[in-house]
Every structure is written in C-alpha cells, then in structure tokens.
PDB file of C-alpha atoms in Angstrom:
ATOM      1  CA  ASP A   1      50.903-145.050   1.799  1.00 74.00           C
ATOM      2  CA  GLN A   2      47.537-146.499   2.586  1.00 84.00           C
ATOM      3  CA  GLN A   3      45.748-144.219   5.053  1.00 93.00           C
ATOM      4  CA  VAL A   4      42.827-146.624   5.469  1.00 96.00           C
ATOM      5  CA  LYS A   5      43.567-150.341   5.665  1.00 96.00           C
ATOM      6  CA  GLN A   6      41.418-153.418   5.711  1.00 97.00           C
ATOM      7  CA  ASN A   7      43.910-156.159   6.429  1.00 92.00           C
ATOM      8  CA  SER A   8      41.547-159.087   5.903  1.00 95.00           C
ATOM      9  CA  PRO A   9      40.785-159.579   2.202  1.00 95.00           C
ATOM     10  CA  SER A  10      38.076-162.126   2.998  1.00 97.00           C
ATOM     11  CA  LEU A  11      35.900-163.463   5.790  1.00 97.00           C
ATOM     12  CA  SER A  12      33.595-166.476   5.883  1.00 98.00           C
ATOM     13  CA  VAL A  13      30.921-166.951   8.559  1.00 98.00           C
ATOM     14  CA  GLN A  14      27.949-169.217   9.126  1.00 98.00           C
ATOM     15  CA  GLU A  15      24.422-167.847   8.734  1.00 98.00           C
ATOM     16  CA  GLY A  16      23.089-166.571  12.061  1.00 98.00           C
ATOM     17  CA  ARG A  17      26.538-165.924  13.544  1.00 98.00           C
ATOM     18  CA  ILE A  18      28.261-162.595  13.992  1.00 98.00           C
ATOM     19  CA  SER A  19      30.416-161.073  11.244  1.00 98.00           C
ATOM     20  CA  ILE A  20      33.134-158.673  12.356  1.00 98.00           C
ATOM     21  CA  LEU A  21      34.911-156.607   9.738  1.00 98.00           C
ATOM     22  CA  ASN A  22      37.885-154.504  10.756  1.00 98.00           C
ATOM     23  CA  CYS A  23      39.460-151.313   9.500  1.00 98.00           C
ATOM     24  CA  ASP A  24      42.506-149.304  10.626  1.00 98.00           C
ATOM     25  CA  TYR A  25      43.465-145.766   9.726  1.00 97.00           C
ATOM     26  CA  THR A  26      46.584-143.673  10.143  1.00 96.00           C
ATOM     27  CA  ASN A  27      45.437-140.075   9.656  1.00 93.00           C
ATOM     28  CA  SER A  28      44.358-138.542  12.962  1.00 93.00           C
ATOM     29  CA  MET A  29      42.568-135.760  11.053  1.00 92.00           C
ATOM     30  CA  PHE A  30      39.861-138.173   9.907  1.00 94.00           C
ATOM     31  CA  ASP A  31      36.682-137.452  11.819  1.00 91.00           C
ATOM     32  CA  TYR A  32      33.958-139.248   9.898  1.00 94.00           C
ATOM     33  CA  PHE A  33      33.906-142.928   9.019  1.00 96.00           C
ATOM     34  CA  LEU A  34      31.610-144.945   6.811  1.00 96.00           C
ATOM     35  CA  TRP A  35      30.974-148.478   5.643  1.00 98.00           C
ATOM     36  CA  TYR A  36      29.842-149.236   2.124  1.00 98.00           C
ATOM     37  CA  LYS A  37      28.612-152.546   0.779  1.00 98.00           C
ATOM     38  CA  LYS A  38      29.180-153.630  -2.807  1.00 97.00           C
ATOM     39  CA  TYR A  39      27.657-156.438  -4.811  1.00 96.00           C
ATOM     40  CA  PRO A  40      29.328-157.621  -8.052  1.00 93.00           C
ATOM     41  CA  ALA A  41      28.642-155.430 -11.094  1.00 92.00           C
ATOM     42  CA  GLU A  42      26.956-152.767  -8.932  1.00 95.00           C
ATOM     43  CA  GLY A  43      28.102-149.543  -7.349  1.00 96.00           C
ATOM     44  CA  PRO A  44      28.822-149.323  -3.620  1.00 97.00           C
ATOM     45  CA  THR A  45      25.856-148.668  -1.329  1.00 97.00           C
ATOM     46  CA  PHE A  46      26.140-146.629   1.856  1.00 95.00           C
ATOM     47  CA  LEU A  47      25.544-148.807   4.899  1.00 97.00           C
ATOM     48  CA  ILE A  48      26.335-147.008   8.145  1.00 97.00           C
ATOM     49  CA  SER A  49      28.528-144.191   9.414  1.00 95.00           C
ATOM     50  CA  ILE A  50      29.993-142.814  12.621  1.00 95.00           C
ATOM     51  CA  SER A  51      31.313-139.452  13.641  1.00 93.00           C
ATOM     52  CA  SER A  52      34.480-139.185  15.720  1.00 93.00           C
ATOM     53  CA  ILE A  53      32.489-137.738  18.623  1.00 93.00           C
ATOM     54  CA  LYS A  54      30.843-141.146  19.075  1.00 95.00           C
ATOM     55  CA  ASP A  55      32.237-144.596  19.755  1.00 96.00           C
ATOM     56  CA  LYS A  56      29.249-146.622  18.591  1.00 97.00           C
ATOM     57  CA  ASN A  57      26.446-146.340  16.080  1.00 97.00           C
ATOM     58  CA  GLU A  58      23.759-148.943  15.547  1.00 97.00           C
ATOM     59  CA  ASP A  59      21.296-149.488  12.715  1.00 96.00           C
ATOM     60  CA  GLY A  60      19.323-152.702  12.902  1.00 97.00           C
ATOM     61  CA  ARG A  61      21.670-155.658  12.492  1.00 98.00           C
ATOM     62  CA  PHE A  62      24.637-153.384  11.796  1.00 98.00           C
ATOM     63  CA  THR A  63      26.786-151.723  14.449  1.00 98.00           C
ATOM     64  CA  VAL A  64      29.942-149.723  13.897  1.00 98.00           C
ATOM     65  CA  PHE A  65      32.451-149.252  16.713  1.00 98.00           C
ATOM     66  CA  LEU A  66      35.146-146.593  16.711  1.00 98.00           C
ATOM     67  CA  ASN A  67      38.278-146.700  18.865  1.00 97.00           C
ATOM     68  CA  LYS A  68      39.995-143.375  18.269  1.00 96.00           C
ATOM     69  CA  SER A  69      43.014-144.076  20.440  1.00 96.00           C
ATOM     70  CA  ALA A  70      43.745-147.231  18.445  1.00 97.00           C
ATOM     71  CA  LYS A  71      42.654-145.645  15.133  1.00 97.00           C
ATOM     72  CA  HIS A  72      40.466-148.642  14.557  1.00 98.00           C
ATOM     73  CA  LEU A  73      36.882-149.215  13.563  1.00 97.00           C
ATOM     74  CA  SER A  74      34.857-152.341  13.128  1.00 98.00           C
ATOM     75  CA  LEU A  75      31.527-153.330  11.631  1.00 98.00           C
ATOM     76  CA  HIS A  76      29.474-155.978  13.390  1.00 98.00           C
ATOM     77  CA  ILE A  77      26.657-157.756  11.592  1.00 98.00           C
ATOM     78  CA  VAL A  78      24.345-159.762  13.845  1.00 98.00           C
ATOM     79  CA  PRO A  79      22.863-162.113  12.834  1.00 98.00           C
ATOM     80  CA  SER A  80      24.598-162.608   9.504  1.00 98.00           C
ATOM     81  CA  GLN A  81      22.431-163.562   6.530  1.00 98.00           C
ATOM     82  CA  PRO A  82      23.382-165.014   3.120  1.00 97.00           C
ATOM     83  CA  GLY A  83      22.233-161.750   1.495  1.00 97.00           C
ATOM     84  CA  ASP A  84      25.003-159.972   3.418  1.00 98.00           C
ATOM     85  CA  SER A  85      27.585-161.698   1.201  1.00 98.00           C
ATOM     86  CA  ALA A  86      29.331-158.813  -0.552  1.00 98.00           C
ATOM     87  CA  VAL A  87      32.476-156.702  -0.494  1.00 97.00           C
ATOM     88  CA  TYR A  88      32.569-154.239   2.397  1.00 98.00           C
ATOM     89  CA  PHE A  89      34.609-151.065   2.156  1.00 98.00           C
ATOM     90  CA  CYS A  90      35.406-148.781   5.033  1.00 97.00           C
ATOM     91  CA  ALA A  91      36.013-145.142   4.215  1.00 97.00           C
ATOM     92  CA  ALA A  92      37.154-142.066   6.095  1.00 96.00           C
ATOM     93  CA  SER A  93      36.845-138.345   5.623  1.00 93.00           C
ATOM     94  CA  ASP A  94      38.339-135.196   7.073  1.00 86.00           C
ATOM     95  CA  ASP A  95      35.256-133.152   8.002  1.00 73.00           C
ATOM     96  CA  ASN A  96      32.182-133.100   5.761  1.00 74.00           C
ATOM     97  CA  THR A  97      34.114-132.673   2.540  1.00 80.00           C
ATOM     98  CA  GLY A  98      32.938-135.727   0.637  1.00 85.00           C
ATOM     99  CA  LYS A  99      36.565-136.577  -0.145  1.00 91.00           C
ATOM    100  CA  LEU A 100      36.515-140.186   0.944  1.00 94.00           C
ATOM    101  CA  ILE A 101      39.591-142.359   1.437  1.00 95.00           C
ATOM    102  CA  PHE A 102      38.663-146.010   1.023  1.00 96.00           C
ATOM    103  CA  GLY A 103      40.167-149.201   2.342  1.00 96.00           C
ATOM    104  CA  GLN A 104      40.901-152.116   0.033  1.00 96.00           C
ATOM    105  CA  GLY A 105      37.701-153.958   0.892  1.00 96.00           C
ATOM    106  CA  THR A 106      36.849-157.228   2.637  1.00 97.00           C
ATOM    107  CA  THR A 107      34.825-159.913   0.873  1.00 97.00           C
ATOM    108  CA  LEU A 108      32.280-161.409   3.265  1.00 98.00           C
ATOM    109  CA  GLN A 109      30.751-164.787   2.531  1.00 98.00           C
ATOM    110  CA  VAL A 110      27.851-165.905   4.697  1.00 98.00           C
ATOM    111  CA  LYS A 111      27.211-169.619   4.334  1.00 97.00           C
ATOM    112  CA  PRO A 112      23.666-170.989   4.744  1.00 93.00           C
TER     113      PRO A 112
ATOM    114  CA  ASN B   1      13.825-141.512  -9.674  1.00 77.00           C
ATOM    115  CA  ALA B   2      16.746-143.122 -11.552  1.00 84.00           C
ATOM    116  CA  GLY B   3      19.400-142.065  -8.998  1.00 94.00           C
ATOM    117  CA  VAL B   4      22.924-141.949 -10.463  1.00 97.00           C
ATOM    118  CA  THR B   5      23.263-143.236 -14.012  1.00 97.00           C
ATOM    119  CA  GLN B   6      26.468-143.912 -15.929  1.00 98.00           C
ATOM    120  CA  THR B   7      27.101-144.602 -19.589  1.00 97.00           C
ATOM    121  CA  PRO B   8      28.546-146.622 -21.136  1.00 97.00           C
ATOM    122  CA  LYS B   9      28.633-149.769 -18.989  1.00 97.00           C
ATOM    123  CA  PHE B  10      31.649-151.156 -20.845  1.00 97.00           C
ATOM    124  CA  GLN B  11      34.231-149.558 -23.131  1.00 97.00           C
ATOM    125  CA  VAL B  12      37.405-150.717 -24.855  1.00 97.00           C
ATOM    126  CA  LEU B  13      39.846-148.077 -26.085  1.00 97.00           C
ATOM    127  CA  LYS B  14      43.182-148.107 -27.818  1.00 97.00           C
ATOM    128  CA  THR B  15      46.111-146.231 -26.306  1.00 98.00           C
ATOM    129  CA  GLY B  16      45.919-142.571 -27.233  1.00 97.00           C
ATOM    130  CA  GLN B  17      42.179-142.475 -27.928  1.00 97.00           C
ATOM    131  CA  SER B  18      39.963-140.036 -26.110  1.00 96.00           C
ATOM    132  CA  MET B  19      36.521-140.542 -24.652  1.00 96.00           C
ATOM    133  CA  THR B  20      34.010-139.159 -22.194  1.00 98.00           C
ATOM    134  CA  LEU B  21      32.351-141.158 -19.438  1.00 98.00           C
ATOM    135  CA  GLN B  22      28.903-139.796 -18.732  1.00 98.00           C
ATOM    136  CA  CYS B  23      27.336-139.390 -15.308  1.00 98.00           C
ATOM    137  CA  ALA B  24      23.945-137.949 -14.449  1.00 98.00           C
ATOM    138  CA  GLN B  25      21.852-137.739 -11.279  1.00 97.00           C
ATOM    139  CA  ASP B  26      18.224-136.714 -10.801  1.00 96.00           C
ATOM    140  CA  MET B  27      18.306-136.097  -7.039  1.00 94.00           C
ATOM    141  CA  ASN B  28      19.301-132.425  -7.238  1.00 94.00           C
ATOM    142  CA  HIS B  29      22.507-133.208  -5.370  1.00 94.00           C
ATOM    143  CA  GLU B  30      25.063-130.450  -5.346  1.00 94.00           C
ATOM    144  CA  TYR B  31      28.041-132.747  -4.739  1.00 95.00           C
ATOM    145  CA  MET B  32      29.306-135.127  -7.433  1.00 97.00           C
ATOM    146  CA  SER B  33      32.496-137.117  -7.697  1.00 97.00           C
ATOM    147  CA  TRP B  34      34.386-139.672  -9.759  1.00 98.00           C
ATOM    148  CA  TYR B  35      36.284-142.662  -8.337  1.00 98.00           C
ATOM    149  CA  ARG B  36      38.251-145.439  -9.909  1.00 98.00           C
ATOM    150  CA  GLN B  37      38.453-148.931  -8.458  1.00 97.00           C
ATOM    151  CA  ASP B  38      41.463-151.106  -9.082  1.00 94.00           C
ATOM    152  CA  PRO B  39      42.085-154.612  -7.710  1.00 86.00           C
ATOM    153  CA  GLY B  40      43.437-154.553  -4.159  1.00 82.00           C
ATOM    154  CA  MET B  41      43.260-150.764  -3.910  1.00 84.00           C
ATOM    155  CA  GLY B  42      39.695-149.874  -3.032  1.00 90.00           C
ATOM    156  CA  LEU B  43      38.212-146.750  -4.602  1.00 96.00           C
ATOM    157  CA  ARG B  44      40.293-143.642  -5.229  1.00 96.00           C
ATOM    158  CA  LEU B  45      38.906-140.155  -5.805  1.00 96.00           C
ATOM    159  CA  ILE B  46      39.712-138.630  -9.196  1.00 97.00           C
ATOM    160  CA  HIS B  47      37.792-135.323  -9.277  1.00 97.00           C
ATOM    161  CA  TYR B  48      34.869-133.842  -7.437  1.00 96.00           C
ATOM    162  CA  SER B  49      32.458-130.921  -7.667  1.00 96.00           C
ATOM    163  CA  VAL B  50      30.473-129.083  -4.984  1.00 93.00           C
ATOM    164  CA  GLY B  51      28.196-127.377  -7.483  1.00 93.00           C
ATOM    165  CA  ALA B  52      27.763-126.210 -11.070  1.00 94.00           C
ATOM    166  CA  GLY B  53      30.869-124.420 -12.285  1.00 95.00           C
ATOM    167  CA  ILE B  54      33.045-125.673  -9.406  1.00 95.00           C
ATOM    168  CA  THR B  55      35.430-128.621  -9.711  1.00 96.00           C
ATOM    169  CA  ASP B  56      38.532-129.744  -7.861  1.00 95.00           C
ATOM    170  CA  GLN B  57      41.097-132.510  -7.931  1.00 96.00           C
ATOM    171  CA  GLY B  58      41.038-135.619  -5.821  1.00 94.00           C
ATOM    172  CA  GLU B  59      43.700-138.198  -5.064  1.00 92.00           C
ATOM    173  CA  VAL B  60      44.473-139.358  -8.631  1.00 96.00           C
ATOM    174  CA  PRO B  61      43.521-136.572 -11.107  1.00 97.00           C
ATOM    175  CA  ASN B  62      46.299-136.950 -13.707  1.00 96.00           C
ATOM    176  CA  GLY B  63      45.049-137.881 -17.162  1.00 96.00           C
ATOM    177  CA  TYR B  64      41.451-136.873 -16.456  1.00 97.00           C
ATOM    178  CA  ASN B  65      39.428-133.711 -16.980  1.00 97.00           C
ATOM    179  CA  VAL B  66      35.992-132.798 -15.669  1.00 98.00           C
ATOM    180  CA  SER B  67      33.498-129.988 -16.004  1.00 96.00           C
ATOM    181  CA  ARG B  68      30.193-129.240 -14.287  1.00 97.00           C
ATOM    182  CA  SER B  69      27.944-127.045 -16.376  1.00 96.00           C
ATOM    183  CA  THR B  70      24.685-128.281 -14.795  1.00 96.00           C
ATOM    184  CA  THR B  71      23.687-129.695 -11.410  1.00 96.00           C
ATOM    185  CA  GLU B  72      22.670-132.983 -13.046  1.00 97.00           C
ATOM    186  CA  ASP B  73      25.697-133.883 -15.174  1.00 98.00           C
ATOM    187  CA  PHE B  74      29.345-134.506 -14.367  1.00 98.00           C
ATOM    188  CA  PRO B  75      31.246-136.006 -17.329  1.00 98.00           C
ATOM    189  CA  LEU B  76      34.764-137.412 -16.998  1.00 98.00           C
ATOM    190  CA  ARG B  77      37.083-136.982 -19.980  1.00 98.00           C
ATOM    191  CA  LEU B  78      40.126-139.050 -20.852  1.00 96.00           C
ATOM    192  CA  LEU B  79      42.104-136.995 -23.348  1.00 92.00           C
ATOM    193  CA  SER B  80      44.670-139.636 -24.319  1.00 96.00           C
ATOM    194  CA  ALA B  81      43.930-143.035 -22.838  1.00 97.00           C
ATOM    195  CA  ALA B  82      46.736-145.114 -21.355  1.00 97.00           C
ATOM    196  CA  PRO B  83      46.750-148.776 -20.249  1.00 97.00           C
ATOM    197  CA  SER B  84      47.179-147.556 -16.640  1.00 96.00           C
ATOM    198  CA  GLN B  85      43.666-146.101 -16.905  1.00 97.00           C
ATOM    199  CA  THR B  86      42.145-149.557 -17.269  1.00 97.00           C
ATOM    200  CA  SER B  87      39.788-149.646 -14.315  1.00 97.00           C
ATOM    201  CA  VAL B  88      36.201-149.553 -13.143  1.00 97.00           C
ATOM    202  CA  TYR B  89      34.937-145.988 -12.824  1.00 98.00           C
ATOM    203  CA  PHE B  90      32.207-144.958 -10.416  1.00 98.00           C
ATOM    204  CA  CYS B  91      30.346-141.698 -10.262  1.00 98.00           C
ATOM    205  CA  ALA B  92      28.709-140.624  -7.001  1.00 97.00           C
ATOM    206  CA  SER B  93      26.547-137.815  -5.693  1.00 96.00           C
ATOM    207  CA  SER B  94      25.439-136.475  -2.336  1.00 94.00           C
ATOM    208  CA  SER B  95      23.868-133.501  -0.642  1.00 92.00           C
ATOM    209  CA  ARG B  96      24.360-131.676   2.645  1.00 85.00           C
ATOM    210  CA  THR B  97      20.670-130.862   2.630  1.00 81.00           C
ATOM    211  CA  SER B  98      19.498-134.470   2.727  1.00 72.00           C
ATOM    212  CA  GLY B  99      22.420-135.924   4.666  1.00 74.00           C
ATOM    213  CA  ASN B 100      26.011-135.022   4.321  1.00 81.00           C
ATOM    214  CA  TYR B 101      28.568-135.016   1.540  1.00 84.00           C
ATOM    215  CA  ASN B 102      30.188-138.175   2.810  1.00 87.00           C
ATOM    216  CA  GLU B 103      27.086-140.381   2.477  1.00 90.00           C
ATOM    217  CA  GLN B 104      27.236-140.779  -1.278  1.00 94.00           C
ATOM    218  CA  PHE B 105      25.025-142.510  -3.801  1.00 95.00           C
ATOM    219  CA  PHE B 106      27.001-144.414  -6.417  1.00 97.00           C
ATOM    220  CA  GLY B 107      26.226-145.240 -10.006  1.00 98.00           C
ATOM    221  CA  PRO B 108      26.596-148.792 -11.389  1.00 97.00           C
ATOM    222  CA  GLY B 109      30.052-148.144 -12.839  1.00 97.00           C
ATOM    223  CA  THR B 110      31.794-148.134 -16.220  1.00 98.00           C
ATOM    224  CA  ARG B 111      34.335-150.861 -16.916  1.00 97.00           C
ATOM    225  CA  LEU B 112      37.069-149.392 -19.120  1.00 97.00           C
ATOM    226  CA  THR B 113      39.835-151.354 -20.814  1.00 97.00           C
ATOM    227  CA  VAL B 114      42.688-149.564 -22.587  1.00 97.00           C
ATOM    228  CA  LEU B 115      44.722-151.737 -24.955  1.00 96.00           C
TER     229      LEU B 115
END
C-alpha cells in the first residue's frame, strides 16, 4: 500500500501563475515532510520541509502547507517560472530517521 | 566539493551477473542511503547507514548487500542480478550536524538494465 500518494501525475500552469502540488499520506506516525525537485538525468534536490508541529513553512516563492487532520500537504509556487518545470516528489518520515517514504511524483510544466 | 558521486552512470547486466554500484560523498556526512526509482513508484529505500560499520535495511532490501567501511563510501552490491532490478539507483547522504537526516543530498544516479 502506498503510504504517500501524489494523485496528480502532471500539472501545467502559465508562467507567473500559482502552481499547487498536492500530497496525501496515510501513516499518522509521519511527523516530518519534505518536497524534492528532480530534473531529468539528475538526482532529486531538497526543496523545502515542514515539521508536524507547524502548518506552514515558507521559503521565497515556495510555501508548504500541512493539514494534519486531513493527512494532506501541498506545495505552492508563486509566481511559477519556466525553470520550475521538473518532477516534484513529496516525502515523509517518522522522526529524524532519514528513512523517507516518497510519493510517485508530479511532473510540473510551466509554460512561458 | 563534489557532493555525492556515483559510478557508473549506466550499466547493462545479464541475469545472474554481479556488480557493485559505487557511491562516495565528500561532505563528512554520517548518514548515507540507497534508493531505487521505478516508473510510477517514486523512490524506495533499499539500505541505509548511520555511520561507518553500521547498516540497516530499508523498504526493498532483497537482492542487495551494502557495507560501510569508511564515512565517505557506501557501495551497493547486486550478487545475482535479476530483470526486476532494472531501475535507476540513487545514493544520498545527510547529516544531523548540518541539518537533519531527512534533508538528503542525492547523487546523479546510475541507470541499470538487467537483460
């Protein structure tokens, strides 16, 4: 069973608009959540994270929101830029173990 | 500072062959891990290590061995390759000192095909 799910395989947005990527999880023991970005033929790159004691974390154009009751997190990118076009993975961990459970990924295309 | 390096970039094996995927990091990170990425499944943890001499299994360890004799290196061994091991393999490292174990630096990956 998939403990972390990204139900949208792809998303296309216009440059300058907001991109919203969603992620759901089933394991209530998860207490740390991350987003990674991946370009083709490269390894994933850490983007932003959030601890379960928070409901929002912001870093420049990127904001992650966590809704623990719904077991849902989302990544907002504002404004979206063509360079943001990549695959975005959400990941979750139970405490600071490094044992990450990844979602399937969402391919974001930002059109100029 | 090269970060996390992986060799080879590409490899084709026949069923039953063995090989070692190399991973090295120059950031003095104590934590290292191996993931495989398959289409539609995201990344799955194979093995991980919290320091030299310490390794443990992840989500999908069967068919793979690891060892950690130094802080820098964390090789992944396939003893008898199977077509189900065709995948892209990523090595990662992190440190509690400079962040936390979850915020990992990934290598560029090794694309392995088993015929």
